[in-house]
Structures are given as structure tokens and as C-alpha cells.
mmCIF file of C-alpha atoms in Angstrom:
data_model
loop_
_atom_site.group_PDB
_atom_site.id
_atom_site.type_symbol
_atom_site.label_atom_id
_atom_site.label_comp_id
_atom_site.label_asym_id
_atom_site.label_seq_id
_atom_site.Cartn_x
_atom_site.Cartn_y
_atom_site.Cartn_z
ATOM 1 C CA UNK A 959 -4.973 35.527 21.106
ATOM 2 C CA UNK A 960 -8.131 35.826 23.181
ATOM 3 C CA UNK A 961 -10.745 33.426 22.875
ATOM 4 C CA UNK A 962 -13.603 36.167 21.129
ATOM 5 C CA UNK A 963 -10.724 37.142 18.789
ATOM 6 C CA UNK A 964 -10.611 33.465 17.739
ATOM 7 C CA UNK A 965 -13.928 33.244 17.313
ATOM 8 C CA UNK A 966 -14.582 36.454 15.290
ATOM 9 C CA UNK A 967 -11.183 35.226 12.718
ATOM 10 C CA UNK A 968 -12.849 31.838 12.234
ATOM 11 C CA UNK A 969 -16.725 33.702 11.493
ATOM 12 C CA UNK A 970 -14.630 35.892 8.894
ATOM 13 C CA UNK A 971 -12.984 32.641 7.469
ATOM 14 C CA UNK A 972 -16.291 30.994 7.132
ATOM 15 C CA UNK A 973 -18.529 34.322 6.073
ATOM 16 C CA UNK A 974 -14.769 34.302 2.745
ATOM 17 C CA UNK A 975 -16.343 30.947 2.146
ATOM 18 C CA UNK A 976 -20.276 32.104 1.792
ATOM 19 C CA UNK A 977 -18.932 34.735 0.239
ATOM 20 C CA UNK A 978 -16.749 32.681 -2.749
ATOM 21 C CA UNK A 979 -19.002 29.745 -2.985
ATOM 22 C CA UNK A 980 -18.923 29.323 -6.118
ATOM 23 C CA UNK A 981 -14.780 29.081 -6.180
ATOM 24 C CA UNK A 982 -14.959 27.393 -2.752
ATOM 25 C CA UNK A 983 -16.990 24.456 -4.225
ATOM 26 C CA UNK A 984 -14.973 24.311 -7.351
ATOM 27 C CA UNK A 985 -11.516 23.859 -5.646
ATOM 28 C CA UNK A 986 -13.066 21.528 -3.314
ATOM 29 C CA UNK A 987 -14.526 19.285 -6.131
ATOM 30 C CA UNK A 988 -10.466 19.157 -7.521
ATOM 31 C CA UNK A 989 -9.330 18.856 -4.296
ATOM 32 C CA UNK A 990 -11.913 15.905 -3.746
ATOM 33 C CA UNK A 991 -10.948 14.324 -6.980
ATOM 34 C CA UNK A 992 -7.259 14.475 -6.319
ATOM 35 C CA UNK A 993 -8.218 13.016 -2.959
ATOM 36 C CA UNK A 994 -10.406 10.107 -4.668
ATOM 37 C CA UNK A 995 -6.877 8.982 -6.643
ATOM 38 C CA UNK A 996 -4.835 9.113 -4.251
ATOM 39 C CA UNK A 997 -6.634 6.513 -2.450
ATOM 40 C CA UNK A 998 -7.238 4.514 -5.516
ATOM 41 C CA UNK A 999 -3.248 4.646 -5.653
ATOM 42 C CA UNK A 1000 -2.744 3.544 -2.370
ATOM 43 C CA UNK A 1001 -5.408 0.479 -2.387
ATOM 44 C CA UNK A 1002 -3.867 -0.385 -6.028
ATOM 45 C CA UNK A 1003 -0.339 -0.689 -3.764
ATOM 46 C CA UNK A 1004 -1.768 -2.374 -1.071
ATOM 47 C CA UNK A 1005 -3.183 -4.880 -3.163
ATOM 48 C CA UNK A 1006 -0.543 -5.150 -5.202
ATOM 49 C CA UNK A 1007 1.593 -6.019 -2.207
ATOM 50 C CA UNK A 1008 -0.596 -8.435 -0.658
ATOM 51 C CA UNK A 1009 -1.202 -10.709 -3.930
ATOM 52 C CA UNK A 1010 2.777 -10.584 -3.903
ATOM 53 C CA UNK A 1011 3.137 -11.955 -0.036
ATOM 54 C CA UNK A 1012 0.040 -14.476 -0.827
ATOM 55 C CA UNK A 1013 2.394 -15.838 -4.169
ATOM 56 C CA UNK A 1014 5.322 -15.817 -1.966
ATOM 57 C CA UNK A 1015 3.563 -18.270 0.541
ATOM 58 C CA UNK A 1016 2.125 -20.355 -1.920
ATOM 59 C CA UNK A 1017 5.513 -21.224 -3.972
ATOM 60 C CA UNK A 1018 7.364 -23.438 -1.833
ATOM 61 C CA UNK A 1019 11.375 -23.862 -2.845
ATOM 62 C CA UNK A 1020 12.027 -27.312 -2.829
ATOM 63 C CA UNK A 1021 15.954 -28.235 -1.510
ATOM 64 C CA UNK A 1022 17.177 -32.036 -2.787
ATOM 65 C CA UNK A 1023 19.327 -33.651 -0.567
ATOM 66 C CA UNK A 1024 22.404 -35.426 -1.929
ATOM 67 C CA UNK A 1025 21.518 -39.635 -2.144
ATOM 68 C CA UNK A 1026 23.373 -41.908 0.548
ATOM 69 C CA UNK A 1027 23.741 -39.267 3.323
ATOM 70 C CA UNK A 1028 23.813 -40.444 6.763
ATOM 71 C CA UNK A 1029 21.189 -39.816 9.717
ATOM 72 C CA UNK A 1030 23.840 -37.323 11.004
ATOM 73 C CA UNK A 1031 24.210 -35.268 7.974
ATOM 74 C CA UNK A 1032 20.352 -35.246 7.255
ATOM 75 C CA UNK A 1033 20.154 -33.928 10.634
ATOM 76 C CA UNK A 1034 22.912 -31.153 10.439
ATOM 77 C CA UNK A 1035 21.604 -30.241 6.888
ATOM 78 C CA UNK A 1036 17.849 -30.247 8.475
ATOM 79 C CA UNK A 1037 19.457 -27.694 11.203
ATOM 80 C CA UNK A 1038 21.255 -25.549 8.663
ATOM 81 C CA UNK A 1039 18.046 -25.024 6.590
ATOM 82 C CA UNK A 1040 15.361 -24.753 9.036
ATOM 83 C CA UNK A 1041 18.454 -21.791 10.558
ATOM 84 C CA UNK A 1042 18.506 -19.627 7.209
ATOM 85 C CA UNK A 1043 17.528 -16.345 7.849
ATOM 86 C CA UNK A 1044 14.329 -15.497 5.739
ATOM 87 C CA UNK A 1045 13.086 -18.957 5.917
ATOM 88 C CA UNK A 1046 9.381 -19.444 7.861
ATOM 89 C CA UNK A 1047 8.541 -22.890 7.012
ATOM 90 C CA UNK A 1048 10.298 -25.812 6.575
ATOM 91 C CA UNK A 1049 8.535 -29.408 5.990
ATOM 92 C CA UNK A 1050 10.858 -32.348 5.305
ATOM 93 C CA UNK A 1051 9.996 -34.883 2.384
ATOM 94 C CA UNK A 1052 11.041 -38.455 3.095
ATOM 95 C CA UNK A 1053 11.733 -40.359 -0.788
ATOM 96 C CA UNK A 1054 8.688 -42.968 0.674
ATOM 97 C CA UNK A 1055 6.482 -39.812 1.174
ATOM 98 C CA UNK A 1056 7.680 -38.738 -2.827
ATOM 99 C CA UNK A 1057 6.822 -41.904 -4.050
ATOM 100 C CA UNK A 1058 3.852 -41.943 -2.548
ATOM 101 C CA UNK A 1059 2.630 -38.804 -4.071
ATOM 102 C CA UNK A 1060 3.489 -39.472 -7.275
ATOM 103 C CA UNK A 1061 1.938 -42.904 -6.903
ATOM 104 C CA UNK A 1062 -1.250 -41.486 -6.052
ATOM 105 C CA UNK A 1063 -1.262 -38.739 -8.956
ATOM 106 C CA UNK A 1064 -0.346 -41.305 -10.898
ATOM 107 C CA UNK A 1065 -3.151 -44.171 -10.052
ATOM 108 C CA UNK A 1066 -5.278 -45.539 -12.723
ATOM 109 C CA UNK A 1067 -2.059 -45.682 -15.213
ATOM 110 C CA UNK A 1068 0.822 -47.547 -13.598
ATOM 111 C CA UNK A 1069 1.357 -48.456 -10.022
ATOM 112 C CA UNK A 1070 4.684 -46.820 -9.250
ATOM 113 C CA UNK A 1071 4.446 -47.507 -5.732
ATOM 114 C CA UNK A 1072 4.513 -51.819 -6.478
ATOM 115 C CA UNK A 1073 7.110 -50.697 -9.543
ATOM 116 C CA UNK A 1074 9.802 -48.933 -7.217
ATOM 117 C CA UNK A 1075 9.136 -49.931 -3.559
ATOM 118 C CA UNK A 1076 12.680 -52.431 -3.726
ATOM 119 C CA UNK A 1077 14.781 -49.384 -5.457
ATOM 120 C CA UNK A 1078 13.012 -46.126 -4.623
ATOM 121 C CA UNK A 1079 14.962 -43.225 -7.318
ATOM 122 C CA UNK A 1080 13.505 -40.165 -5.346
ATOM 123 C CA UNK A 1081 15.744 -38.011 -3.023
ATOM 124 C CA UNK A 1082 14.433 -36.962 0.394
ATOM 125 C CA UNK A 1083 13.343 -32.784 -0.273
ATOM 126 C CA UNK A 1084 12.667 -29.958 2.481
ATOM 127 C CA UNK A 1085 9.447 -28.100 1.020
ATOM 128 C CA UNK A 1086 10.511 -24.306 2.339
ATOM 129 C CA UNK A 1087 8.262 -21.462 2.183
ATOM 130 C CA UNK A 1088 10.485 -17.768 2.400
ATOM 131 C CA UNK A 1089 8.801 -14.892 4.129
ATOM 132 C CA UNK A 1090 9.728 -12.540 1.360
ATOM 133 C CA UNK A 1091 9.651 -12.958 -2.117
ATOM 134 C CA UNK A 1092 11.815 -10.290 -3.329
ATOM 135 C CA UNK A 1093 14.869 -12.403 -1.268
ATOM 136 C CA UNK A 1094 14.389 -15.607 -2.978
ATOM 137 C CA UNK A 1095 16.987 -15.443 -5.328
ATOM 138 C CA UNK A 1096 19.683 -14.621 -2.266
ATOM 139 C CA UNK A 1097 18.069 -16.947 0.156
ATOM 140 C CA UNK A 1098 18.438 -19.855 -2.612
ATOM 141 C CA UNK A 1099 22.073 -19.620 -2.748
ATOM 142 C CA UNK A 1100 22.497 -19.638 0.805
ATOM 143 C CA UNK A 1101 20.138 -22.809 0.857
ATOM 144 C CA UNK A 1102 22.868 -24.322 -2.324
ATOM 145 C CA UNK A 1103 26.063 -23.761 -0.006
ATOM 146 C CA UNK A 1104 24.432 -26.080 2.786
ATOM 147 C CA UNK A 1105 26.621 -29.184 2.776
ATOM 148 C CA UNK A 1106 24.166 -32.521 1.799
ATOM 149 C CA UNK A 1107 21.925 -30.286 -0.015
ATOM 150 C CA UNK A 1108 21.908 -31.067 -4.353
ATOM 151 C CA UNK A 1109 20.220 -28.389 -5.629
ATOM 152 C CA UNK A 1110 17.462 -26.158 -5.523
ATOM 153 C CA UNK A 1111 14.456 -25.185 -6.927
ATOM 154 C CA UNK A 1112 12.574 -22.246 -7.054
ATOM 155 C CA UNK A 1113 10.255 -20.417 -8.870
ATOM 156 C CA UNK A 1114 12.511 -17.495 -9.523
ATOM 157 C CA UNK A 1115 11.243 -16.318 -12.890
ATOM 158 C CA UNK A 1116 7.454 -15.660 -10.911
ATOM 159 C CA UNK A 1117 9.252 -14.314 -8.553
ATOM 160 C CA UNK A 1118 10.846 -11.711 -10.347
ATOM 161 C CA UNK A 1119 8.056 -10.897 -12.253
ATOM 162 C CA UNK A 1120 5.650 -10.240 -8.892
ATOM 163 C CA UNK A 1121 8.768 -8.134 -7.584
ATOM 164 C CA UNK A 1122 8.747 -5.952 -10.975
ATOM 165 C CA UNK A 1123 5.309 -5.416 -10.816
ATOM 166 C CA UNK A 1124 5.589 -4.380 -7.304
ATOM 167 C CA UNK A 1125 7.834 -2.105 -7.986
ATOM 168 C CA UNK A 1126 6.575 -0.308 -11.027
ATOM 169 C CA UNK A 1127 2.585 -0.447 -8.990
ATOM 170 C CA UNK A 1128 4.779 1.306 -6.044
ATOM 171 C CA UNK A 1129 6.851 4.330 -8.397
ATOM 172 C CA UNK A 1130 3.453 4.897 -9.964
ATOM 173 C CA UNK A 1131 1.560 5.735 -7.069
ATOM 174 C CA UNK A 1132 3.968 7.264 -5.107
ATOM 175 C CA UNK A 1133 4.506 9.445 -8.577
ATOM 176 C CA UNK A 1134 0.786 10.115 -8.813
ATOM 177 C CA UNK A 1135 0.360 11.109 -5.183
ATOM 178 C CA UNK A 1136 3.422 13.811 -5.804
ATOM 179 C CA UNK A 1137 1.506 15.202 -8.649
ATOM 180 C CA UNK A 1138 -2.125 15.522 -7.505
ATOM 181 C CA UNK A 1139 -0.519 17.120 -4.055
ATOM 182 C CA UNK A 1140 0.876 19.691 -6.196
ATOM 183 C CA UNK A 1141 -2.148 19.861 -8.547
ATOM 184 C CA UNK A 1142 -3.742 20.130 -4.814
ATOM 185 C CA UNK A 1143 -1.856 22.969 -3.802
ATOM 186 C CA UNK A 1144 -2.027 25.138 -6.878
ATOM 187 C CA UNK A 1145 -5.921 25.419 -6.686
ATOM 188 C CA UNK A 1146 -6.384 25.569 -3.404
ATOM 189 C CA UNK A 1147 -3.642 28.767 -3.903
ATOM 190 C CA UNK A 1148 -5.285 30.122 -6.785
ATOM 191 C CA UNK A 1149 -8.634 29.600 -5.315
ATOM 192 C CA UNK A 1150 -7.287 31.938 -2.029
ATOM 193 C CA UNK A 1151 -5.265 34.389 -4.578
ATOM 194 C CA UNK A 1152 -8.685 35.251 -5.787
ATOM 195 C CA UNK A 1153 -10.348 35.946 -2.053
ATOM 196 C CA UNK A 1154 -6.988 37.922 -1.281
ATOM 197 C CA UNK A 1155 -6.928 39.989 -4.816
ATOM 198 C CA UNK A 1156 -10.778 40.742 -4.038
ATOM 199 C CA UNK A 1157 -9.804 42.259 -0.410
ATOM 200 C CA UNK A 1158 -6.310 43.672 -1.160
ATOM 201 C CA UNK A 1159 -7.852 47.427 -0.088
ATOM 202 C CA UNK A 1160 -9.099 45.716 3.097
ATOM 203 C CA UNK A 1161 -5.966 44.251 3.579
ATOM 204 C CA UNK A 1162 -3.957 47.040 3.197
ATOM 205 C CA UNK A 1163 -5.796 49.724 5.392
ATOM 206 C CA UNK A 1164 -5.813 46.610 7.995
ATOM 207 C CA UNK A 1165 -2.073 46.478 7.985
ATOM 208 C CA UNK A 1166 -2.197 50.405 7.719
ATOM 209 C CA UNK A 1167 -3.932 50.777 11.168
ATOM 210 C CA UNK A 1168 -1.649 47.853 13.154
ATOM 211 C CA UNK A 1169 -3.556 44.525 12.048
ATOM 212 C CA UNK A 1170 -0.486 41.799 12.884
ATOM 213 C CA UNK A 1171 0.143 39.118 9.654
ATOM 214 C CA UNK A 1172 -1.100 36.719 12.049
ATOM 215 C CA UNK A 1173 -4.596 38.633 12.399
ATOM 216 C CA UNK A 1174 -5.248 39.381 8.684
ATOM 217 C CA UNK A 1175 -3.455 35.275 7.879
ATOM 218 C CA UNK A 1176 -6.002 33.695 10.241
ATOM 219 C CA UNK A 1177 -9.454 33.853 8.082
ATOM 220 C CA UNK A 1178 -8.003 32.477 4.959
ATOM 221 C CA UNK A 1179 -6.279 30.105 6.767
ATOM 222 C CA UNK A 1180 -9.658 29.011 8.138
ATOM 223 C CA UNK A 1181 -11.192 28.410 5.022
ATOM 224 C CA UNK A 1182 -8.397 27.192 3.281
ATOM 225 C CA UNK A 1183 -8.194 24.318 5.705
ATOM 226 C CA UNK A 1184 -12.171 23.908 6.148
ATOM 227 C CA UNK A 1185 -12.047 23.140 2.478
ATOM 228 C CA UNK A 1186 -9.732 20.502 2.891
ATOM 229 C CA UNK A 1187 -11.361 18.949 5.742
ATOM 230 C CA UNK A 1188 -14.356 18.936 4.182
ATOM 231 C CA UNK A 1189 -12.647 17.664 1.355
ATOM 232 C CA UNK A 1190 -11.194 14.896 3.001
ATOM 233 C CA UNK A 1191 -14.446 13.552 4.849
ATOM 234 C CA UNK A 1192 -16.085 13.422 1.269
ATOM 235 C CA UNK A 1193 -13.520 11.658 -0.421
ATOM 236 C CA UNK A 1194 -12.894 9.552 2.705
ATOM 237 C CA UNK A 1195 -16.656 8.410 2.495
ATOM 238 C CA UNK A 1196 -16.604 8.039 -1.397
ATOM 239 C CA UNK A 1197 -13.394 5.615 -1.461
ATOM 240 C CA UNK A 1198 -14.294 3.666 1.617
ATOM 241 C CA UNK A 1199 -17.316 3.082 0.326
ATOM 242 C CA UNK A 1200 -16.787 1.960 -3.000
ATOM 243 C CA UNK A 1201 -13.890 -0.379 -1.753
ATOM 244 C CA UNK A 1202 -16.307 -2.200 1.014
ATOM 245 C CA UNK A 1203 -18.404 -2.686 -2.475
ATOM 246 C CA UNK A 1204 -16.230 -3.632 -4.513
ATOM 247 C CA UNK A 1205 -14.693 -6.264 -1.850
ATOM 248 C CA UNK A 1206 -17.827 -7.801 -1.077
ATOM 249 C CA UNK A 1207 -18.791 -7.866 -5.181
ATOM 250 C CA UNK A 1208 -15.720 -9.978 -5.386
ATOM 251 C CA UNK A 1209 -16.223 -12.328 -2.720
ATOM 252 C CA UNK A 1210 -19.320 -12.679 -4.046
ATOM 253 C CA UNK A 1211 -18.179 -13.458 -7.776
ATOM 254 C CA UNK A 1212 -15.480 -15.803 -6.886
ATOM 255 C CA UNK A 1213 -13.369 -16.878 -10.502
ATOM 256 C CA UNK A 1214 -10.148 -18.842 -10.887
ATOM 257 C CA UNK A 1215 -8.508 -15.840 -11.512
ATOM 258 C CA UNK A 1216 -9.414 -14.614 -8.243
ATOM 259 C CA UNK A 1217 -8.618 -17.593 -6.460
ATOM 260 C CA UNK A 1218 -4.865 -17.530 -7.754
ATOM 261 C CA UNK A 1219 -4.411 -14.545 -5.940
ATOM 262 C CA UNK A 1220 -6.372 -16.057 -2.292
ATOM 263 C CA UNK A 1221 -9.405 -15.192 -3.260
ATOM 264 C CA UNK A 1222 -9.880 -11.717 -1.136
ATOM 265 C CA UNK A 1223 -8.598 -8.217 -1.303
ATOM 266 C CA UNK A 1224 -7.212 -6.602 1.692
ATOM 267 C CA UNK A 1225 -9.757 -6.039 4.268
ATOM 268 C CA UNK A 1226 -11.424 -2.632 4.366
ATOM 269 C CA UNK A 1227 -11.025 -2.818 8.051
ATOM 270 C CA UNK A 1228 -6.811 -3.120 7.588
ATOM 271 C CA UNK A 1229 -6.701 0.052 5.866
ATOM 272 C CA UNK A 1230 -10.193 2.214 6.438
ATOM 273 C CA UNK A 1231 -7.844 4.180 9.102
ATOM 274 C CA UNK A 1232 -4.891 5.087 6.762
ATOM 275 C CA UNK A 1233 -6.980 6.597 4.528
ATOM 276 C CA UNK A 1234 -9.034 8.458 6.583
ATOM 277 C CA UNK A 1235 -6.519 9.861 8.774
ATOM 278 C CA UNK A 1236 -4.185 10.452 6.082
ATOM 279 C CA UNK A 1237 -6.724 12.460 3.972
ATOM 280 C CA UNK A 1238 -7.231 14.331 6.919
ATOM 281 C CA UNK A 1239 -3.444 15.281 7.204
ATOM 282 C CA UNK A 1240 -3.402 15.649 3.270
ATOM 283 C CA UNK A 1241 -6.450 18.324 3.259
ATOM 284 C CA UNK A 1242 -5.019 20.443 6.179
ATOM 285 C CA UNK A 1243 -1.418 20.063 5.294
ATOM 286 C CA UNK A 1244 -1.850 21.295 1.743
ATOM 287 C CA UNK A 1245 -4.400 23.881 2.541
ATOM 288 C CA UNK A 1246 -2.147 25.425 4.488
ATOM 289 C CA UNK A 1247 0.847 25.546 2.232
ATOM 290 C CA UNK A 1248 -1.269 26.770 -0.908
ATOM 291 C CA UNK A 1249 -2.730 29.840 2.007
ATOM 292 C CA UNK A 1250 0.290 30.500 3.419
ATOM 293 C CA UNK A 1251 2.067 30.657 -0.811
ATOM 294 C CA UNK A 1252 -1.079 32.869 -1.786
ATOM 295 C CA UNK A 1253 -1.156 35.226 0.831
ATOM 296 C CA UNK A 1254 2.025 36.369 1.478
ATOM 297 C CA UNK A 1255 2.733 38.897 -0.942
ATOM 298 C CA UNK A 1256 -0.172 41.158 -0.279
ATOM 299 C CA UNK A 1257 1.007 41.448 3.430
ATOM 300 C CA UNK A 1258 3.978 43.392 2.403
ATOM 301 C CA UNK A 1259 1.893 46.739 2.410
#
């Protein structure tokens, strides 16, 4: 295609957008909306996963070790633990160290420290902090066949309840991206059916006299996708924006809540580019399918 031919397709696509304002604004406005969610969703997820990794960190599994074991087996146990796949952290817990703590949480009432020093009844403990959450039940067992080790505890039932929340957060947004695409599609189509219905003559004496598909395809193509850039830069600006507002309202207004959860929600600048780039994608991609479904029959002339 020569370069004024280009030029002259992507005037006509623009001039179909002057022309259909009124229709052009309205499916962008949907298409903005939809857009809007969509990111909404995907923060929500991202969120969602990051409080998840934070609790994750936080809850440390703590592994007893069996009473009377010998330097050597402490060692090969310490080995065997601080080897488990999944496991990031490891700190070892001597039974002084134990009674220690508790003797400090504990001042003011008794003095366990005095009480026990000759016949200390706390076991030596690895605190160990697993890299992913959603493993801690399998990682736990592996930690229980460890010869020296007693048992071991960890906080299972918040784990599982992080993990289901995950999961249902995830299905939902993945579910409500699906729909608005298609919600997406169908008025950006109808929105181009109309342009297309409106020229149909035009259309057909153009395919009449030689016009290629390609030729008559380009201009609607042109502003189907314009209206999805644009689109896309709107919403892009409108979610961006409120989410580097609403971050810095809550680091402002700090609450326990909050702080259970570390106190911050994922950076703007982590994620700015995602959403940008993949409205972008979104608002061309999907103009281009609902063009391509709306034109296609009146070509057949």
C-alpha cells in the first residue's frame, strides 16, 4: 500500500468517527468503563496476593526437637531442615533462649528464669519461615519425617484460609475480565455495524468497481482501534490515578487493621506498567476483533 493511500484510509477512518460522534463517544464511555474494572480486578488480585506472601512471612512454623539428642544429631537435623525445599529462613532456638523469652513476658508475676534455670522443660525449636504459603501443609510433613525433629507447628488453618481467598479473589477477576472483554467486543461491533449499515451502498459500488477487502476494511479498522486507544489512555489515567490516591490515603491513615497486612499496598510503581501496556493491548486487540466480526458480511457484495 503506498504511503498517500495510507494516509487517505486513516483521514476516512477518522472523518467515520466525526461523522458517528455521538456512537463513537458512547462505545468509548463502555469501553472505558469495562477498562476501569478490569484494572480494579487486577489491583484487587495483586493485593490480594501480596497480603498473602506478607502472612506467609510473618507466620513462622516452629519444628521441636526431640529432648536428649546429641550435638551430632542437632547438627544433622539442623542440615536436614535448613535443606527442605521451600524453606527461606531458618533461626535455631536454644531451650536457654525459650526460657528466656518466656521469662521476660512473664516478669512482674513469677521469675521463671530463677524457677527453672537447674531443670530447664523447654525443647530447643528452629523458627522457619516458608516462601510460599499455599505449600505449608506439604512442606510440614517433610519437616515431621526429619529424624530428631518432635513435631511441628504451623498455622495451617490461616493458611488455608489466605490460600482460599486467593483463589476465589483470582477466579473472580479472571471471570470478570472474560466478561467485560466480551461486553467490550459486542459494542465496539455494534457500534461499527451501525457505520457499516449506514455506508452499505458505498460499500457495495466500492467493491463493484475493484475496491480490495483490505481497502474498504482499513477505515473502520482505524477507528475501531482509535477508540480503543483512546479508550485505554483514559482509563489508564483514571485507575492510576485513583490507586496513587488511594495508596497514599492509606499510608496516611495507618489502623491496626492495616498494619496486619504490612501496612502498604503494592506500589503504584510495581504495577503502573501492566496496566498501561495491557490496556493498550486490550483496546487494540478487541477493537479489532469486534471490526473485523462487524464488517465482514457486507463485503460479500
Amino acid at each position: 500500500m503506498r504511503f498517500s493511500s495510507f494516509t487517505y484510509l486513516v483521514r476516512q477512518g477518522l472523518h467515520n468517527m466525526r461523522a458517528n460522534r455521538l456512537m463513537t463517544l458512547a462505545s468509548m464511555g463502555v469501553l472505558t468503563v469495562c477498562m476501569i474494572l478490569i484494572g480494579v480486578a487486577y489491583l484487587l488480585g495483586a493485593n490480594v496476593d501480596a497480603i498473602v506472601e506478607y502472612i506467609g512471612e510473618q507466620n513462622e512454623t516452629i519444628v521441636y526437637l526431640q529432648d536428649g539428642l546429641s550435638e551430632e544429631q542437632i547438627a544433622s537435623a539442623d542440615t536436614a531442615i535448613r535443606s527442605t525445599p521451600g524453606v527461606v529462613s531458618v533461626t535455631y532456638v536454644s531451650p536457654e533462649q525459650v526460657l528466656e523469652s518466656y521469662s521476660s513476658v512473664l516478669e512482674g508475676y513469677s521469675d521463671m528464669y530463677e524457677a527453672f534455670a537447674n531443670d530447664n522443660p523447654f525443647s530447643a525449636n528452629y523458627r522457619v519461615v516458608i516462601e510460599d504459603i499455599t505449600q505449608l501443609e506439604q512442606v510440614s510433613a517433610q519437616l515431621e519425617q526429619i529424624e530428631g525433629v518432635e513435631r511441628v507447628r504451623a498455622p495451617l488453618e490461616l493458611s488455608d484460609a489466605f490460600t482460599s481467598i486467593q483463589r476465589v479473589v483470582t477466579a473472580v477477576s479472571y471471570g470478570l475480565v472474560i466478561v467485560l472483554a466480551i461486553v467490550s467486543i459486542v459494542v465496539v461491533s455494534n457500534t461499527i455495524r451501525i457505520t457499516v449499515f449506514a455506508r452499505r451502498k458505498e460499500i457495495a459500488i466500492m467493491k463493484l468497481v475493484g475496491a480490495t477487502n483490505g481497502f474498504i476494511r482499513f477505515p473502520f479498522f482505524v477507528e475501531g482501534t482509535t477508540s480503543g486507544l483512546i479508550s485505554a489512555v483514559v482509563a489508564s489515567g483514571v485507575v492510576c490515578g485513583g490507586y496513587y490516591a488511594l495508596c497514599d490515603w492509606y499510608v496516611a491513615n495507618p489502623s491496626t487493621f492495616s498494619q496486619m497486612f504490612g501496612g502498604q499496598l503494592v506500589p503504584l510503581g510495581s504495577v503502573w506498567y501492566y496496566i498501561v501496556i495491557g490496556f493498550l493491548l486490550l483496546g487494540f486487540i478487541l477493537c479489532g476483533i469486534g471490526t473485523a466480526a462487524s464488517i465482514r458480511k457486507h463485503l460479500d457484495v
